Short mmCIF file of C-alpha atoms in Angstrom, two decimals:
data_model
loop_
_atom_site.label_atom_id
_atom_site.label_comp_id
_atom_site.label_asym_id
_atom_site.label_seq_id
_atom_site.Cartn_x
_atom_site.Cartn_y
_atom_site.Cartn_z
CA UNK Y 1 -0.10 -0.15 0.04
CA UNK Y 2 1.06 3.69 -0.49
CA UNK Y 3 2.85 5.50 1.76
CA UNK Y 4 1.05 8.32 2.62
CA UNK Y 5 -2.12 6.41 2.79
CA UNK Y 6 -0.22 4.64 5.02
CA UNK Y 7 1.00 7.92 6.77
CA UNK Y 8 -2.43 9.11 6.82
CA UNK Y 9 -3.79 5.61 8.19
CA UNK Y 10 -1.44 6.22 11.06
CA UNK Y 11 -2.70 9.22 12.20
CA UNK Y 12 -6.44 7.89 12.10
CA UNK Y 13 -4.90 5.19 14.69
CA UNK Y 14 -3.78 7.80 16.93
CA UNK Y 15 -6.97 9.93 16.97
CA UNK Y 16 -8.82 6.65 17.26
CA UNK Y 17 -5.86 5.82 20.23
CA UNK Y 18 -6.94 8.87 22.20
CA UNK Y 19 -10.69 8.77 22.18
CA UNK Y 20 -10.87 4.90 23.10
CA UNK Y 21 -8.21 5.75 25.70
CA UNK Y 22 -10.31 7.98 27.48
CA UNK Y 23 -13.24 6.47 26.66
CA UNK Y 24 -12.45 3.50 28.99
CA UNK Y 25 -10.73 5.13 31.74
CA UNK Y 26 -13.74 7.24 32.36
CA UNK Y 27 -15.88 3.75 31.60
CA UNK Y 28 -14.22 1.68 34.17
CA UNK Y 29 -13.25 4.37 36.77
CA UNK Y 30 -14.10 4.06 40.07
CA UNK Y 31 -17.76 6.21 41.56
CA UNK Y 32 -16.79 9.92 43.20
CA UNK Y 33 -18.30 11.91 45.69
CA UNK Y 34 -19.31 14.98 44.57
CA UNK Y 35 -20.15 16.16 47.84
CA UNK Y 36 -16.98 15.56 50.01
CA UNK Y 37 -19.65 15.15 52.68
CA UNK Y 38 -21.57 12.30 51.34
CA UNK Y 39 -19.34 9.33 50.80
CA UNK Y 40 -19.54 7.39 48.00
CA UNK Y 41 -21.00 4.15 49.09
CA UNK Y 42 -21.90 1.27 45.48
CA UNK Y 43 -18.40 -0.03 45.69
CA UNK Y 44 -19.34 -3.00 42.53
CA UNK Y 45 -18.89 0.17 39.72
CA UNK Y 46 -15.55 0.45 37.76
CA UNK Y 47 -12.23 -1.85 38.49
CA UNK Y 48 -9.91 -1.47 41.29
CA UNK Y 49 -7.41 1.09 41.70
CA UNK Y 50 -4.54 -1.01 40.60
CA UNK Y 51 -5.94 -3.02 37.13
CA UNK Y 52 -7.31 1.05 36.00
CA UNK Y 53 -3.30 1.76 36.67
CA UNK Y 54 -2.41 -0.55 34.57
CA UNK Y 55 -4.66 -0.05 31.91
CA UNK Y 56 -3.66 3.52 31.50
CA UNK Y 57 -0.25 2.53 31.60
CA UNK Y 58 -1.13 0.03 28.44
CA UNK Y 59 -2.58 3.05 26.97
CA UNK Y 60 -0.17 5.61 27.50
CA UNK Y 61 2.31 3.21 26.03
CA UNK Y 62 0.04 2.85 23.00
CA UNK Y 63 -0.20 5.71 22.31
CA UNK Y 64 3.56 6.63 22.75
CA UNK Y 65 4.04 4.05 20.11
CA UNK Y 66 2.18 4.95 17.94
CA UNK Y 67 2.40 8.18 17.93
CA UNK Y 68 6.72 7.30 17.44
CA UNK Y 69 5.56 4.61 14.08
CA UNK Y 70 3.81 8.16 12.96
CA UNK Y 71 7.50 9.57 12.96
CA UNK Y 72 9.32 6.75 11.07
CA UNK Y 73 6.11 6.23 8.31
CA UNK Y 74 7.13 10.46 7.95
CA UNK Y 75 10.58 10.12 7.47
CA UNK Y 76 10.31 7.55 5.13
CA UNK Y 77 7.95 10.37 3.23
CA UNK Y 78 10.09 10.36 -0.58
CA UNK Y 79 10.86 13.98 -1.52
CA UNK Y 80 9.07 15.82 -4.27
CA UNK Y 81 11.58 15.71 -7.25
CA UNK Y 82 9.90 17.22 -9.76
CA UNK Y 83 8.12 20.17 -10.45
CA UNK Y 84 4.02 19.25 -12.28
CA UNK Y 85 5.93 20.56 -15.55
CA UNK Y 86 8.31 18.37 -15.44
CA UNK Y 87 6.32 15.68 -14.39
CA UNK Y 88 3.99 17.12 -17.11
CA UNK Y 89 6.27 16.53 -20.46
CA UNK Y 90 7.24 13.43 -18.76
CA UNK Y 91 3.91 12.37 -19.65
CA UNK Y 92 3.34 13.90 -22.32
CA UNK Y 93 6.63 12.34 -24.22
CA UNK Y 94 5.90 8.89 -22.98
CA UNK Y 95 1.96 9.78 -24.76
CA UNK Y 96 3.63 10.00 -27.64
CA UNK Y 97 6.13 6.80 -27.55
CA UNK Y 98 3.03 4.87 -26.57
CA UNK Y 99 1.61 5.84 -29.61
CA UNK Y 100 4.02 4.75 -31.65
CA UNK Y 101 4.72 1.95 -29.84
CA UNK Y 102 0.90 1.05 -30.27
CA UNK Y 103 1.39 1.32 -34.43
CA UNK Y 104 4.27 -0.70 -34.69
CA UNK Y 105 1.92 -3.26 -32.61
CA UNK Y 106 -0.87 -2.93 -35.29
CA UNK Y 107 1.45 -2.95 -38.41
CA UNK Y 108 3.02 -6.56 -36.68
CA UNK Y 109 -0.86 -7.93 -36.11
CA UNK Y 110 -1.60 -7.62 -39.63
CA UNK Y 111 1.53 -9.24 -40.82
CA UNK Y 112 0.63 -11.78 -38.39
CA UNK Y 113 -2.61 -12.62 -39.87
CA UNK Y 114 -2.00 -12.29 -42.83
CA UNK Y 115 1.16 -15.08 -42.74
CA UNK Y 116 -1.42 -17.21 -40.95
CA UNK Y 117 -3.93 -17.16 -43.76
CA UNK Y 118 -1.37 -18.05 -45.82
CA UNK Y 119 -0.74 -20.62 -43.74
CA UNK Y 120 -4.40 -22.23 -43.53
CA UNK Y 121 -4.06 -21.84 -46.95
CA UNK Y 122 -0.92 -24.36 -47.15
CA UNK Y 123 -2.87 -26.76 -44.25
CA UNK Y 124 -6.36 -26.84 -46.47
CA UNK Y 125 -4.66 -27.94 -49.53
CA UNK Y 126 -2.51 -30.14 -47.75
CA UNK Y 127 -5.38 -31.37 -45.98
CA UNK Y 128 -7.77 -31.53 -49.49
CA UNK Y 129 -5.43 -33.73 -50.92
CA UNK Y 130 -4.51 -35.96 -48.01
CA UNK Y 131 -8.13 -36.91 -47.72
CA UNK J 1 -50.69 0.23 -19.76
CA UNK J 2 -54.24 1.77 -19.47
CA UNK J 3 -54.04 4.68 -18.35
CA UNK J 4 -52.09 7.87 -20.48
CA UNK J 5 -48.59 8.40 -19.29
CA UNK J 6 -48.72 10.75 -17.12
CA UNK J 7 -51.01 10.40 -14.66
CA UNK J 8 -49.40 10.03 -11.50
CA UNK J 9 -49.60 6.38 -10.57
CA UNK J 10 -47.46 5.29 -13.55
CA UNK J 11 -44.72 2.05 -11.88
CA UNK J 12 -42.27 4.08 -14.43
CA UNK J 13 -40.41 7.50 -14.17
CA UNK J 14 -42.28 10.18 -16.72
CA UNK J 15 -40.09 11.45 -19.47
CA UNK J 16 -38.50 14.20 -19.40
CA UNK J 17 -40.65 17.88 -19.85
CA UNK J 18 -39.12 18.53 -22.68
CA UNK J 19 -39.63 15.49 -24.62
CA UNK J 20 -42.83 16.90 -26.43
CA UNK J 21 -39.85 19.15 -28.11
CA UNK J 22 -38.67 16.99 -30.53
CA UNK J 23 -41.43 16.44 -33.47
CA UNK J 24 -40.68 16.75 -36.71
CA UNK J 25 -41.14 19.57 -38.15
CA UNK J 26 -39.14 20.63 -34.95
CA UNK J 27 -36.23 18.78 -36.25
CA UNK J 28 -36.69 19.78 -40.20
CA UNK J 29 -36.04 23.58 -38.79
CA UNK J 30 -33.35 23.06 -36.73
CA UNK J 31 -31.43 21.26 -39.93
CA UNK J 32 -32.34 24.39 -41.85
CA UNK J 33 -30.94 26.70 -38.80
CA UNK J 34 -28.14 24.99 -38.57
CA UNK J 35 -26.93 24.72 -42.72
CA UNK J 36 -28.45 28.78 -42.56
CA UNK J 37 -25.66 28.88 -39.68
CA UNK J 38 -23.44 27.67 -41.89
CA UNK J 39 -23.69 29.48 -44.98
CA UNK J 40 -24.19 32.86 -42.86
CA UNK J 41 -20.25 31.96 -41.44
CA UNK J 42 -18.67 31.72 -44.48
CA UNK J 43 -20.37 34.15 -46.11
CA UNK J 44 -19.44 36.31 -42.82
CA UNK J 45 -15.89 35.33 -43.26
CA UNK J 46 -15.86 36.40 -47.38
CA UNK J 47 -17.24 39.35 -46.52
CA UNK J 48 -14.84 39.93 -43.55
CA UNK J 49 -11.73 39.12 -45.76
CA UNK J 50 -13.26 41.50 -49.04
CA UNK J 51 -13.61 44.10 -46.88
CA UNK J 52 -10.25 43.94 -45.93
CA UNK J 53 -8.97 43.52 -48.90
CA UNK J 54 -11.19 46.26 -49.82
CA UNK J 55 -9.43 48.58 -47.38
CA UNK J 56 -6.46 47.85 -47.83
CA UNK J 57 -7.17 48.90 -51.40
CA UNK J 58 -8.90 51.91 -49.79
CA UNK J 59 -5.87 54.31 -49.99
CA UNK J 60 -4.89 54.11 -53.96
CA UNK J 61 -8.22 54.99 -55.76
CA UNK J 62 -10.04 57.90 -54.09
CA UNK J 63 -12.76 57.88 -57.58
CA UNK J 64 -13.62 54.30 -56.10
CA UNK J 65 -14.48 55.13 -52.79
CA UNK J 66 -18.14 55.62 -53.53
CA UNK J 67 -17.54 51.66 -55.09
CA UNK J 68 -16.03 50.64 -52.00
CA UNK J 69 -18.67 51.89 -49.86
CA UNK J 70 -21.04 49.84 -51.21
CA UNK J 71 -19.51 46.84 -51.27
CA UNK J 72 -19.14 46.97 -48.02
CA UNK J 73 -21.98 48.72 -47.27
CA UNK J 74 -23.93 45.53 -49.02
CA UNK J 75 -21.40 42.83 -47.77
CA UNK J 76 -22.55 43.59 -44.20
CA UNK J 77 -25.71 43.56 -44.78
CA UNK J 78 -25.61 40.01 -46.44
CA UNK J 79 -26.06 37.70 -42.95
CA UNK J 80 -29.16 40.54 -42.28
CA UNK J 81 -30.44 39.56 -45.87
CA UNK J 82 -29.87 35.79 -45.50
CA UNK J 83 -32.37 36.05 -42.71
CA UNK J 84 -35.18 37.88 -44.91
CA UNK J 85 -34.09 35.01 -47.73
CA UNK J 86 -36.23 32.26 -45.38
CA UNK J 87 -38.67 34.11 -44.22
CA UNK J 88 -40.13 30.68 -42.74
CA UNK J 89 -37.30 30.12 -40.63
CA UNK J 90 -37.82 33.31 -39.14
CA UNK J 91 -41.56 32.80 -38.72
CA UNK J 92 -40.37 29.13 -37.63
CA UNK J 93 -38.14 29.98 -34.57
CA UNK J 94 -40.57 33.14 -33.46
CA UNK J 95 -42.94 30.88 -33.00
CA UNK J 96 -40.85 28.40 -30.63
CA UNK J 97 -41.40 28.54 -27.40
CA UNK J 98 -37.29 27.52 -26.63
CA UNK J 99 -34.47 28.25 -28.47
CA UNK J 100 -34.31 26.43 -31.45
CA UNK J 101 -30.25 24.85 -30.01
CA UNK J 102 -31.75 23.97 -27.17
CA UNK J 103 -32.72 20.41 -29.19
CA UNK J 104 -29.14 20.15 -29.42
CA UNK J 105 -27.27 19.39 -26.56
CA UNK J 106 -26.02 21.85 -24.71
CA UNK J 107 -22.32 22.16 -25.40
CA UNK J 108 -19.11 21.32 -22.52
CA UNK J 109 -18.78 23.59 -19.67
CA UNK J 110 -15.47 25.03 -19.72
CA UNK J 111 -15.52 27.50 -16.80
CA UNK J 112 -16.12 27.83 -12.95
CA UNK J 113 -18.52 25.08 -11.70
CA UNK J 114 -20.58 22.31 -13.06
CA UNK J 115 -23.63 21.07 -11.12
CA UNK J 116 -24.05 17.10 -10.85
CA UNK J 117 -26.54 15.33 -8.29
CA UNK J 118 -26.89 18.81 -6.91
CA UNK J 119 -23.13 19.75 -5.71
CA UNK J 120 -20.75 21.88 -7.19
CA UNK J 121 -17.88 20.29 -8.93
CA UNK J 122 -14.87 22.96 -9.84
CA UNK J 123 -13.75 22.56 -13.61
CA UNK J 124 -10.08 22.23 -12.34
CA UNK J 125 -9.61 20.42 -9.85
CA UNK J 126 -7.64 22.19 -7.07
CA UNK J 127 -6.02 20.49 -4.21
CA UNK J 128 -5.08 22.89 -2.06
CA UNK J 129 -7.26 25.57 -1.95
CA UNK J 130 -5.26 26.69 1.17
CA UNK J 131 -7.15 25.91 4.28
CA UNK J 132 -9.85 28.41 2.77
CA UNK J 133 -11.89 25.23 4.09
CA UNK J 134 -12.50 27.03 7.45
CA UNK J 135 -9.08 25.62 8.87
CA UNK J 136 -6.44 27.75 10.75
CA UNK J 137 -2.65 26.87 9.40
CA UNK J 138 -1.10 26.47 11.90
CA UNK J 139 2.01 25.84 9.49
CA UNK J 140 4.05 28.69 8.11
CA UNK J 141 2.80 29.33 4.68
CA UNK J 142 5.00 29.41 1.17
CA UNK J 143 7.51 26.74 0.65
CA UNK J 144 7.97 24.36 4.08
CA UNK J 145 9.96 21.64 5.27
CA UNK J 146 6.73 18.80 5.32
CA UNK J 147 9.19 16.12 7.17
CA UNK J 148 9.58 19.03 9.94
CA UNK J 149 6.24 20.12 10.20
CA UNK J 150 4.79 16.96 10.45
CA UNK J 151 7.14 15.73 13.27
CA UNK J 152 6.50 19.54 14.58
CA UNK J 153 2.81 18.56 14.33
CA UNK J 154 2.99 15.26 15.92
CA UNK J 155 4.51 16.39 19.05
CA UNK J 156 2.59 18.78 19.60
CA UNK J 157 -0.48 15.76 18.65
CA UNK J 158 0.43 13.69 21.69
CA UNK J 159 1.39 16.76 23.80
CA UNK J 160 -2.29 18.65 23.23
CA UNK J 161 -3.72 14.98 24.41
CA UNK J 162 -1.95 15.77 27.52
CA UNK J 163 -2.96 18.45 28.42
CA UNK J 164 -6.57 17.08 26.91
CA UNK J 165 -6.23 14.40 29.56
CA UNK J 166 -5.61 17.22 32.52
CA UNK J 167 -8.17 19.44 31.14
CA UNK J 168 -11.06 16.47 32.07
CA UNK J 169 -8.76 15.80 35.17
CA UNK J 170 -9.51 19.42 36.41
CA UNK J 171 -12.27 20.90 34.49
CA UNK J 172 -14.22 18.97 32.31
CA UNK J 173 -16.25 21.88 31.67
CA UNK J 174 -13.64 23.39 29.56
CA UNK J 175 -12.57 20.15 27.05
CA UNK J 176 -13.97 21.32 23.72
CA UNK J 177 -11.14 24.03 23.64
CA UNK J 178 -8.58 21.26 23.57
CA UNK J 179 -10.93 18.95 21.72
CA UNK J 180 -10.99 21.90 18.85
CA UNK J 181 -7.08 22.25 19.24
CA UNK J 182 -6.33 18.54 18.15
CA UNK J 183 -8.79 18.45 15.73
CA UNK J 184 -6.97 21.38 13.94
CA UNK J 185 -4.42 19.53 14.74
CA UNK J 186 -5.10 16.70 12.96
CA UNK J 187 -6.67 18.67 10.01
CA UNK J 188 -3.17 19.90 9.24
CA UNK J 189 -1.59 17.03 9.16
CA UNK J 190 -3.87 15.48 6.62
CA UNK J 191 -4.06 18.79 4.49
CA UNK J 192 -0.26 18.34 4.27
CA UNK J 193 -0.68 15.37 2.90
CA UNK J 194 -3.00 15.53 0.74
CA UNK J 195 -0.33 18.04 -1.17
CA UNK J 196 1.67 15.15 -2.19
CA UNK J 197 -0.90 14.00 -3.52
CA UNK J 198 -1.27 15.27 -7.08
CA UNK J 199 2.94 14.52 -7.23
CA UNK J 200 1.94 11.33 -6.35
CA UNK J 201 -0.79 10.41 -9.40
CA UNK J 202 1.36 11.58 -12.33
CA UNK J 203 3.91 9.33 -11.12
CA UNK J 204 2.08 6.51 -10.84
CA UNK J 205 0.40 8.01 -14.24
CA UNK J 206 4.58 7.61 -15.48
CA UNK J 207 4.45 3.91 -14.49
CA UNK J 208 1.44 2.91 -15.65
CA UNK J 209 2.11 4.18 -19.21
CA UNK J 210 5.74 2.88 -19.19
CA UNK J 211 4.48 -0.13 -18.27
CA UNK J 212 2.24 -0.55 -21.21
CA UNK J 213 4.75 0.64 -23.14
CA UNK J 214 7.30 -1.45 -22.68
CA UNK J 215 4.62 -5.01 -22.64
CA UNK J 216 3.92 -3.04 -26.50
CA UNK J 217 7.24 -3.47 -27.34
CA UNK J 218 7.88 -6.53 -26.29
CA UNK J 219 5.02 -8.38 -27.40
CA UNK J 220 5.40 -7.02 -31.10
CA UNK J 221 9.11 -7.68 -30.83
CA UNK J 222 7.56 -11.55 -29.99
CA UNK J 223 5.08 -11.10 -32.86
CA UNK J 224 7.58 -10.38 -35.07
CA UNK J 225 10.05 -13.12 -34.16
CA UNK J 226 7.64 -16.00 -34.52
CA UNK J 227 6.74 -14.50 -37.89
CA UNK J 228 10.33 -14.81 -38.66
CA UNK J 229 10.00 -17.87 -37.80
CA UNK J 230 7.32 -19.54 -39.27
CA UNK J 231 8.71 -17.96 -42.50
CA UNK J 232 11.18 -19.21 -41.75
CA UNK J 233 9.39 -23.54 -41.37
CA UNK J 234 6.82 -22.23 -44.25
CA UNK J 235 10.16 -21.70 -45.85
CA UNK J 236 12.05 -25.01 -45.68
CA UNK J 237 8.59 -27.25 -45.99
CA UNK J 238 8.18 -25.49 -49.25
CA UNK J 239 12.29 -26.91 -50.16
CA UNK J 240 11.52 -30.10 -48.97
CA UNK J 241 8.63 -30.44 -51.18
CA UNK J 242 10.15 -28.68 -54.64
CA UNK J 243 13.69 -30.99 -53.21
CA UNK J 244 11.68 -34.54 -53.45
CA UNK J 245 9.61 -33.89 -56.86
CA UNK J 246 12.79 -32.11 -58.99
CA UNK J 247 10.13 -30.09 -60.58
CA UNK J 248 10.25 -26.98 -62.04
CA UNK J 249 6.58 -25.27 -61.66
CA UNK J 250 6.17 -21.95 -59.71
CA UNK J 251 6.40 -21.57 -55.29
CA UNK J 252 2.68 -21.53 -55.78
CA UNK J 253 1.89 -24.98 -57.14
CA UNK J 254 4.74 -26.40 -54.72
CA UNK J 255 1.94 -27.23 -53.28
CA UNK J 256 0.27 -29.52 -55.08
CA UNK J 257 3.56 -31.23 -55.17
CA UNK J 258 2.86 -32.51 -52.57
CA UNK J 259 -0.14 -34.36 -53.85
CA UNK J 260 2.22 -35.57 -57.34
CA UNK J 261 4.32 -37.10 -53.65
CA UNK J 262 1.59 -38.60 -52.21
CA UNK J 263 -0.22 -40.50 -55.01
CA UNK J 264 3.19 -41.52 -56.02
CA UNK J 265 3.53 -42.94 -52.10
CA UNK J 266 6.80 -42.10 -53.02
CA UNK J 267 7.86 -40.27 -49.73
CA UNK J 268 5.35 -41.09 -47.55
CA UNK J 269 7.04 -39.42 -44.42
CA UNK J 270 8.27 -35.75 -45.69
CA UNK J 271 3.59 -35.30 -46.51
CA UNK J 272 2.73 -36.76 -42.73
CA UNK J 273 6.11 -34.04 -41.73
CA UNK J 274 4.46 -31.24 -43.97
CA UNK J 275 1.57 -31.52 -42.03
CA UNK J 276 2.99 -31.52 -38.72
CA UNK J 277 4.86 -29.42 -39.61
CA UNK J 278 2.31 -27.11 -40.57
CA UNK J 279 0.05 -27.17 -38.11
CA UNK J 280 2.52 -26.11 -35.39
CA UNK J 281 3.18 -23.39 -37.66
CA UNK J 282 -0.52 -22.57 -37.92
CA UNK J 283 -1.18 -23.71 -33.82
CA UNK J 284 1.61 -20.83 -33.31
CA UNK J 285 0.66 -18.20 -35.33
CA UNK J 286 -2.77 -18.67 -33.64
CA UNK J 287 -1.15 -18.56 -30.13
CA UNK J 288 0.55 -15.58 -30.99
CA UNK J 289 -2.44 -13.10 -32.28
#
């Protein structure tokens, strides 16, 4: 797959990691009292603290890994070597050459067809004489 | 099928609203109009050419001035006079509730924007449009080092995410600001990369064309080679046949010598090999084309 699409996919993946990490953390966090005087009663919401820490650690690792990958991809970007005018010139030249090659090819095909007819004639003659 | 097709409850979509314009009379009128336009433009060109010649020769002879000006005026009138030559045409054109050229398909749109399926598409596809799509440009304008800018944007994206998490922890209601900033960073990154795309497209086109070119050349060479080989084989066949019978007939008749060889029964191997070689030769040609 080409590098530009890879790069853009990597950027999108990074954004997805951002979103999913925030989402995960906020879903599995324990309840916090909104009023300091009223303590939290239910305890079966969310994950215990150490599991939460662990997953937070993992998510942070993922994000930094993805960012590093992005940086590597950016480093491998090919530069723009030719200006559009140069490229257009090359394309015109190629189009011309293609046209010439096509004409030659058609000539060769016509010749081959003629030869084929000749040979079928010969073969038919031979076959008729055989029978 | 029983109801007329213009009623609402037809199963098929109605024809376009202008289908009734294409009557035989209208089509004949269109033909006449086009013929008239062609002859009118021809005579206009002649008039222009002649008036140029007249203007050039104006300086030379003064007594001829009246004649020249008359002729120029007369020729200026000719396009209008052609209209009058065919009052049917003008009357017919005037009677139509639509311009006669509406019967032809519309000419292609040359500038600006064209509409397709209710959306405007630009005639010239420009990639950049300079973030005039309403986003601010975080990287400097003008020629930039794309790699460096992208790396900077990458780092600032991660850093802004960190700030976002902090904001969510401290004052959660202020998160939209940070989210928008991160959004802007990503849009910028994508935009820089999209500026590579036209270059890439042209490169891909170039590669494809080179590939096509080389394939054509290969095929031509292969065809020519096969033809050469087959001609040689055919020539050797003919030689074999000519040698075996030792007749002095012409080349075309050399095929008939195979019959004499077979009927004489002298060299039964020869016709078999001739047939074998000939059939392989024909197969080769058929495979090559």
